[in-house]
CSV table of C-alpha atoms in Angstrom, one decimal:
chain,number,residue,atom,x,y,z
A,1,UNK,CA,71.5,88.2,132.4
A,2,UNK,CA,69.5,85.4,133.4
A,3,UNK,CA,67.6,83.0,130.9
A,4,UNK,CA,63.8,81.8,130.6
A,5,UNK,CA,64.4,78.8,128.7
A,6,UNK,CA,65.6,75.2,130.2
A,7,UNK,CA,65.9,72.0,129.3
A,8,UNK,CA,62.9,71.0,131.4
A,9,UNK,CA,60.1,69.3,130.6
A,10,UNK,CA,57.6,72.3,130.4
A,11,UNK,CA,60.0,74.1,127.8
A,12,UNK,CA,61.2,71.1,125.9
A,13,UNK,CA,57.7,70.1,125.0
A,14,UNK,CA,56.4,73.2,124.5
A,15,UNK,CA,58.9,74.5,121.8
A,16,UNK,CA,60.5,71.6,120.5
A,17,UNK,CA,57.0,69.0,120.0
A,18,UNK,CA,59.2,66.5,121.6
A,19,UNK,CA,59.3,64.2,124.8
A,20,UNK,CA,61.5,64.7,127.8
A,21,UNK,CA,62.6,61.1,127.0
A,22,UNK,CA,62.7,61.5,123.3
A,23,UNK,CA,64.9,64.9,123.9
A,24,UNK,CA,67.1,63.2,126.5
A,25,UNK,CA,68.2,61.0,124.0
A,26,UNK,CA,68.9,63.4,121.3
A,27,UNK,CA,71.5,65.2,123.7
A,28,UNK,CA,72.7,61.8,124.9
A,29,UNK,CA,73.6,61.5,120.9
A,30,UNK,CA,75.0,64.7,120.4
A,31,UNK,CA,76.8,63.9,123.5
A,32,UNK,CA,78.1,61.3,122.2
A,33,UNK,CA,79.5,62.8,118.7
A,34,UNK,CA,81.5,65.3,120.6
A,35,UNK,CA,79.0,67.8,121.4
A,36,UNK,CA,80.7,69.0,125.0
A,37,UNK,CA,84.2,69.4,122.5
A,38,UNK,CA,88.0,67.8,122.9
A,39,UNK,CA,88.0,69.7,126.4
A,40,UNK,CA,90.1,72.8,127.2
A,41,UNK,CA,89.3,76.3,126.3
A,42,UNK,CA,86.9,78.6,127.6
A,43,UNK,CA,84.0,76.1,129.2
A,44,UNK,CA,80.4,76.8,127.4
A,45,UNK,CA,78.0,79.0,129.7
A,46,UNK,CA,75.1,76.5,128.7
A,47,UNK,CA,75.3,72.9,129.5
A,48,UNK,CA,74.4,70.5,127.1
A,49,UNK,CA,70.9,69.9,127.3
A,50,UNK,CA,70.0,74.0,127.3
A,51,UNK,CA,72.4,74.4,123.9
A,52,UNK,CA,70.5,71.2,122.3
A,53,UNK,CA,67.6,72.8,123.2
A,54,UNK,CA,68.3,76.1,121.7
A,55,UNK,CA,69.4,75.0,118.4
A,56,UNK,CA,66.1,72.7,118.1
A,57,UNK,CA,64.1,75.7,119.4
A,58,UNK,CA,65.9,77.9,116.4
A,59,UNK,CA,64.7,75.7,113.8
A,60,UNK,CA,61.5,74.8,115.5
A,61,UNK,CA,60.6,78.4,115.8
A,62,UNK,CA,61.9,80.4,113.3
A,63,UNK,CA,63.2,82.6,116.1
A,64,UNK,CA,65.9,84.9,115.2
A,65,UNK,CA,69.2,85.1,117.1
A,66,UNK,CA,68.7,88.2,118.8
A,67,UNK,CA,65.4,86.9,120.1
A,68,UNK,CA,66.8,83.6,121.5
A,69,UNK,CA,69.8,85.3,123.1
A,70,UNK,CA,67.2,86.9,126.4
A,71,UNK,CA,65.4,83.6,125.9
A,72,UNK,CA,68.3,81.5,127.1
A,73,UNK,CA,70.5,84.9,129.0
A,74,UNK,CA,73.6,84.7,126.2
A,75,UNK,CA,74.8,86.9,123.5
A,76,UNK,CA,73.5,86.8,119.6
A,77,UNK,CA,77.3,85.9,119.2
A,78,UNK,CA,77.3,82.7,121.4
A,79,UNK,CA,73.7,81.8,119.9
A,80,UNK,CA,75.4,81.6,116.8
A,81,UNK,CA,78.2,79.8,118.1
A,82,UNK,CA,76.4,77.0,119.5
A,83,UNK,CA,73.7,76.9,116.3
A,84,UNK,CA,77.2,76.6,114.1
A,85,UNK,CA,78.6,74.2,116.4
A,86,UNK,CA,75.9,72.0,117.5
A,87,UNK,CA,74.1,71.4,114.0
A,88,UNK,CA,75.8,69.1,112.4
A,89,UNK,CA,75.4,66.7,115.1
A,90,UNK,CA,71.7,66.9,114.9
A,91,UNK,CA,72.0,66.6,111.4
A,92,UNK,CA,73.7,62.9,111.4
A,93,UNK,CA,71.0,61.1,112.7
A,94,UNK,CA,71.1,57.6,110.5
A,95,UNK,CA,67.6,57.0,109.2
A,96,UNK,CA,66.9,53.5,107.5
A,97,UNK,CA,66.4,53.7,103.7
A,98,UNK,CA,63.4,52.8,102.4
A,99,UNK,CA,63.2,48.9,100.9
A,100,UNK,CA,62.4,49.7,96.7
A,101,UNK,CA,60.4,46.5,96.7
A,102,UNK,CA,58.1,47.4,100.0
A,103,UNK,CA,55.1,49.6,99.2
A,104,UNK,CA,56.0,52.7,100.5
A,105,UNK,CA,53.8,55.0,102.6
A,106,UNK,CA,54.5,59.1,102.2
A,107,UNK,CA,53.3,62.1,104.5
A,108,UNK,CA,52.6,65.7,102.9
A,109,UNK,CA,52.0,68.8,104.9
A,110,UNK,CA,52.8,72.8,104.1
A,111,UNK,CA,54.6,74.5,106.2
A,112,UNK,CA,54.6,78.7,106.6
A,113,UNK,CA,57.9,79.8,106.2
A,114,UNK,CA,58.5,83.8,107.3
A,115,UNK,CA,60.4,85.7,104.1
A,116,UNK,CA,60.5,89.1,103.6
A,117,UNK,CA,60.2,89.1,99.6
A,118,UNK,CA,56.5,89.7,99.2
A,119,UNK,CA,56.6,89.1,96.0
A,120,UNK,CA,56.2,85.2,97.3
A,121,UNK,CA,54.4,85.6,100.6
A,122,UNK,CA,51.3,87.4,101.9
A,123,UNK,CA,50.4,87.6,105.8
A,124,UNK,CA,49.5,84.4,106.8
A,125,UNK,CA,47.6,82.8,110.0
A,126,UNK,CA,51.0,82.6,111.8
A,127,UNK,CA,50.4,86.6,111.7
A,128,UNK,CA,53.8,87.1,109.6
A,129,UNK,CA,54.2,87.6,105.8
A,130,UNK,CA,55.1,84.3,105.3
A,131,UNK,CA,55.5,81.9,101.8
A,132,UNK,CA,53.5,78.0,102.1
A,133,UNK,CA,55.8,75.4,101.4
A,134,UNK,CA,54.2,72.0,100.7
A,135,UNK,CA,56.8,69.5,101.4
A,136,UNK,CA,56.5,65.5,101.1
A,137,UNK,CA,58.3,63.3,103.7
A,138,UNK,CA,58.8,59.3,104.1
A,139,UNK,CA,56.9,57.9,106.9
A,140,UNK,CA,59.0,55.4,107.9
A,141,UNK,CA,62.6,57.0,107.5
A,142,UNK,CA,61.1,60.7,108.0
A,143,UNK,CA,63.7,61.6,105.6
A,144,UNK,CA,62.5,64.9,103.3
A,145,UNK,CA,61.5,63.3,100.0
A,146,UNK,CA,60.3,66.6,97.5
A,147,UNK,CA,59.3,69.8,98.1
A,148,UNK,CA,57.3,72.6,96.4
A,149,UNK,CA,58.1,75.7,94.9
A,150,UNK,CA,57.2,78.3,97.7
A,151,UNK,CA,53.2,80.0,97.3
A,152,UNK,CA,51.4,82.9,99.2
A,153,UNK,CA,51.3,81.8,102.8
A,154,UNK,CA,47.4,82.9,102.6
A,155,UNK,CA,46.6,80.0,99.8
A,156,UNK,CA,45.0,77.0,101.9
A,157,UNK,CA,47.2,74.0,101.4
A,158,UNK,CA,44.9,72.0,99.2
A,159,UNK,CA,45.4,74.8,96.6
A,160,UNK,CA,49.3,74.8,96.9
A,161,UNK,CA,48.8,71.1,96.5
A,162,UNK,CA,47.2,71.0,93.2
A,163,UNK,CA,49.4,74.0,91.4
A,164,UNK,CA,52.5,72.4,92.5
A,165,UNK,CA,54.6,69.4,90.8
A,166,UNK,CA,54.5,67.2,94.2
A,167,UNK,CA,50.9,65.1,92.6
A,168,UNK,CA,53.5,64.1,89.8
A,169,UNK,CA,56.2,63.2,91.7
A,170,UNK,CA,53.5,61.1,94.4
A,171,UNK,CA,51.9,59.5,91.4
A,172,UNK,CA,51.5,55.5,92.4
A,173,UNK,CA,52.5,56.0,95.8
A,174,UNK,CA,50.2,56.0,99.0
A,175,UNK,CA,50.5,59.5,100.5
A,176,UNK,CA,48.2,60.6,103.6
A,177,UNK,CA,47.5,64.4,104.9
A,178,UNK,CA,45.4,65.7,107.3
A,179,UNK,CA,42.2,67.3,107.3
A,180,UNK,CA,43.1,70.2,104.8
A,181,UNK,CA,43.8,68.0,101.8
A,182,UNK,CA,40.2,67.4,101.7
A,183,UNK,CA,39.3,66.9,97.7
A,184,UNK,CA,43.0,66.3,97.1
A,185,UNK,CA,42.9,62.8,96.3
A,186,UNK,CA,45.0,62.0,99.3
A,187,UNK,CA,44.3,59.6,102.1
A,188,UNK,CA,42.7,61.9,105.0
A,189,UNK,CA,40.7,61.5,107.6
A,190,UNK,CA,37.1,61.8,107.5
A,191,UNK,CA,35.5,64.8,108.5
A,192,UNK,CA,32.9,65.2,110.4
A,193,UNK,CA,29.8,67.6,108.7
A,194,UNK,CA,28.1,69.8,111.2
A,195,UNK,CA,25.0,69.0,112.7
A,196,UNK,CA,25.6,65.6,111.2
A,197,UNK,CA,26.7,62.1,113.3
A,198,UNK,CA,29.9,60.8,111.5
A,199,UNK,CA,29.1,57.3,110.2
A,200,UNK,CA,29.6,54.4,111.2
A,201,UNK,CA,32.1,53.0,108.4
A,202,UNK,CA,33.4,56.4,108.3
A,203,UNK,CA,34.3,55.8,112.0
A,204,UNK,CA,35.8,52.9,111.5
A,205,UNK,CA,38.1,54.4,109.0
A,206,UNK,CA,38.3,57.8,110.5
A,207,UNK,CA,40.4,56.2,113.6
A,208,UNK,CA,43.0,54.4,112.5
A,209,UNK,CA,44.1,57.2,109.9
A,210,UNK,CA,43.4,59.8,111.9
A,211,UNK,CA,46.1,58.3,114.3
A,212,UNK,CA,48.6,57.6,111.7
A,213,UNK,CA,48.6,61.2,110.5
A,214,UNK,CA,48.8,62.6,113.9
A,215,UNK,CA,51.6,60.6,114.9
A,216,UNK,CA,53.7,61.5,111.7
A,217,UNK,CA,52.8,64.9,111.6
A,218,UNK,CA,52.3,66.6,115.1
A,219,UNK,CA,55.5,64.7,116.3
A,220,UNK,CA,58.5,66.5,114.6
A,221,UNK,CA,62.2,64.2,114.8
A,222,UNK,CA,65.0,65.3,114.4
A,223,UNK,CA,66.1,63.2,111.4
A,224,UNK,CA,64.2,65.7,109.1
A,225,UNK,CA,67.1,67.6,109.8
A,226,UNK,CA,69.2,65.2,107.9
A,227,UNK,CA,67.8,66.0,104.2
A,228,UNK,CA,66.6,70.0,104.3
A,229,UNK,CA,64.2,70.3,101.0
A,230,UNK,CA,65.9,72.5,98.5
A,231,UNK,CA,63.4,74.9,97.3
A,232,UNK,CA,64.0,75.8,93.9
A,233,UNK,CA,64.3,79.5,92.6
A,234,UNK,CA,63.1,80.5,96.1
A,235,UNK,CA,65.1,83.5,97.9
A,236,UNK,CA,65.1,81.3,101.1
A,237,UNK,CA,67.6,79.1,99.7
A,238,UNK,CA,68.7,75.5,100.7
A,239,UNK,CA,70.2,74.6,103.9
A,240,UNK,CA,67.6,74.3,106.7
A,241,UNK,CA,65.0,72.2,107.2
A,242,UNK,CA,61.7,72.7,105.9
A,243,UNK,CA,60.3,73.9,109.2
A,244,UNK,CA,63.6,76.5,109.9
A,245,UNK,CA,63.7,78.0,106.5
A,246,UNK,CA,63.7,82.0,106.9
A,247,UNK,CA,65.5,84.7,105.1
A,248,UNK,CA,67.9,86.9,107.6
């Protein structure tokens, strides 16, 4: 049975959010901490790369394993090997610890999280019955600072923003969102109003913080794998990042 999925460029960006370079050297790392093995044994039937790839595409995706397995021609049972195998090593990746005397700069998004208790999740814009989970990251080590108790995956995020303890926890601390935190309080960027120019200091600000956000946001590392947000009295549990959570 022959797989869809390789490490090339086209599938690595398009499931994974990162670069060919940036991925190259996440397999050169996991390479390095004894991904490939002490040798001996039955060989892997995916090199490397395509078993990097798969475990970033798991928790990228929320994919289950029987629906990666045609994805990448393997058995649920080898999927689960390599995910069991391969993710510590992602997890290691040293982040830098925030200086305490620096002013500190935090990132806050929601992220829908597929569960099957619908007593915490509602169908959602990702088409599933999912649960929104606001989670607060640093922006210079990316490392998972707080997250929320999980809401209906319907409720907007500026909503599971204000009924959740995160605006305590944030309190004296620069934190920036995108576009849906409007109203929050939060650093966004300006919006423009239709049928109306954006102005010009609005511009000016718009830019520069518009970029930031994108850059934190819209391009995923895989350090965030390195402190999964613990989400309490949640059926999903702790364990996976926030991205990955699902219940099986």
């Amino acid at each position: 049975m022959g797989g869809v999925l390789r490490a090339e460029p086209l599938w690595v960006e398009t499931f994974t959010g990162l670069r060919m370079g940036r991925f190259e050297k996440l397999v050169q790392a996991v390479r390095e901490r004894g991904g490939n093995g002490p040798g001996g044994g039955r060989p892997w039937c995916l090199p490397l790369a395509d078993r990097a790839l798969l475990v970033a595409v798991y928790y990228r995706t929320n994919l289950t394993m029987r629906q990666l397995a045609p994805l990448f021609g393997i058995s649920p049972a080898t999927v689960c090997r390599v995910i069991q195998r391969l993710r510590p090593l992602l997890a290691i990746e040293p982040a830098p610890r925030p200086v305490a005397d620096v002013e500190r700069l935090w990132i806050v998004d929601g992220t829908l999280v597929p569960v099957r208790d619908r007593t915490v999740a509602a169908s959602s814009r990702n088409y599933r019955f999912s649960a929104n989970v606001q989670v607060i990251i640093d922006a210079d080590s990316r490392l998972v600072i707080a997250s929320a108790r999980p809401v209906p995956g319907n409720k907007a995020d500026a909503h599971a923003w204000r009924e959740s303890d995160l605006p305590a926890i944030a309190a004296g601390i620069t934190v920036i969102a995108d576009g849906a935190y409007l109203g929050t309080g939060l650093i966004v960027p300006h919006r423009k109003r239709s049928g109306r120019p954006l102005r010009d200091h609005a511009q000016l600000r718009h830019d520069p913080l518009n970029h930031q956000v994108k850059h934190h946001i819209d391009l995923p590392t895989p350090t965030l794998l390195q402190q999964p947000p613990v989400v309490p009295g949640s059926p999903m549990g702790p364990g996976r990042p926030a991205g990955a959570l699902r219940s099986r």
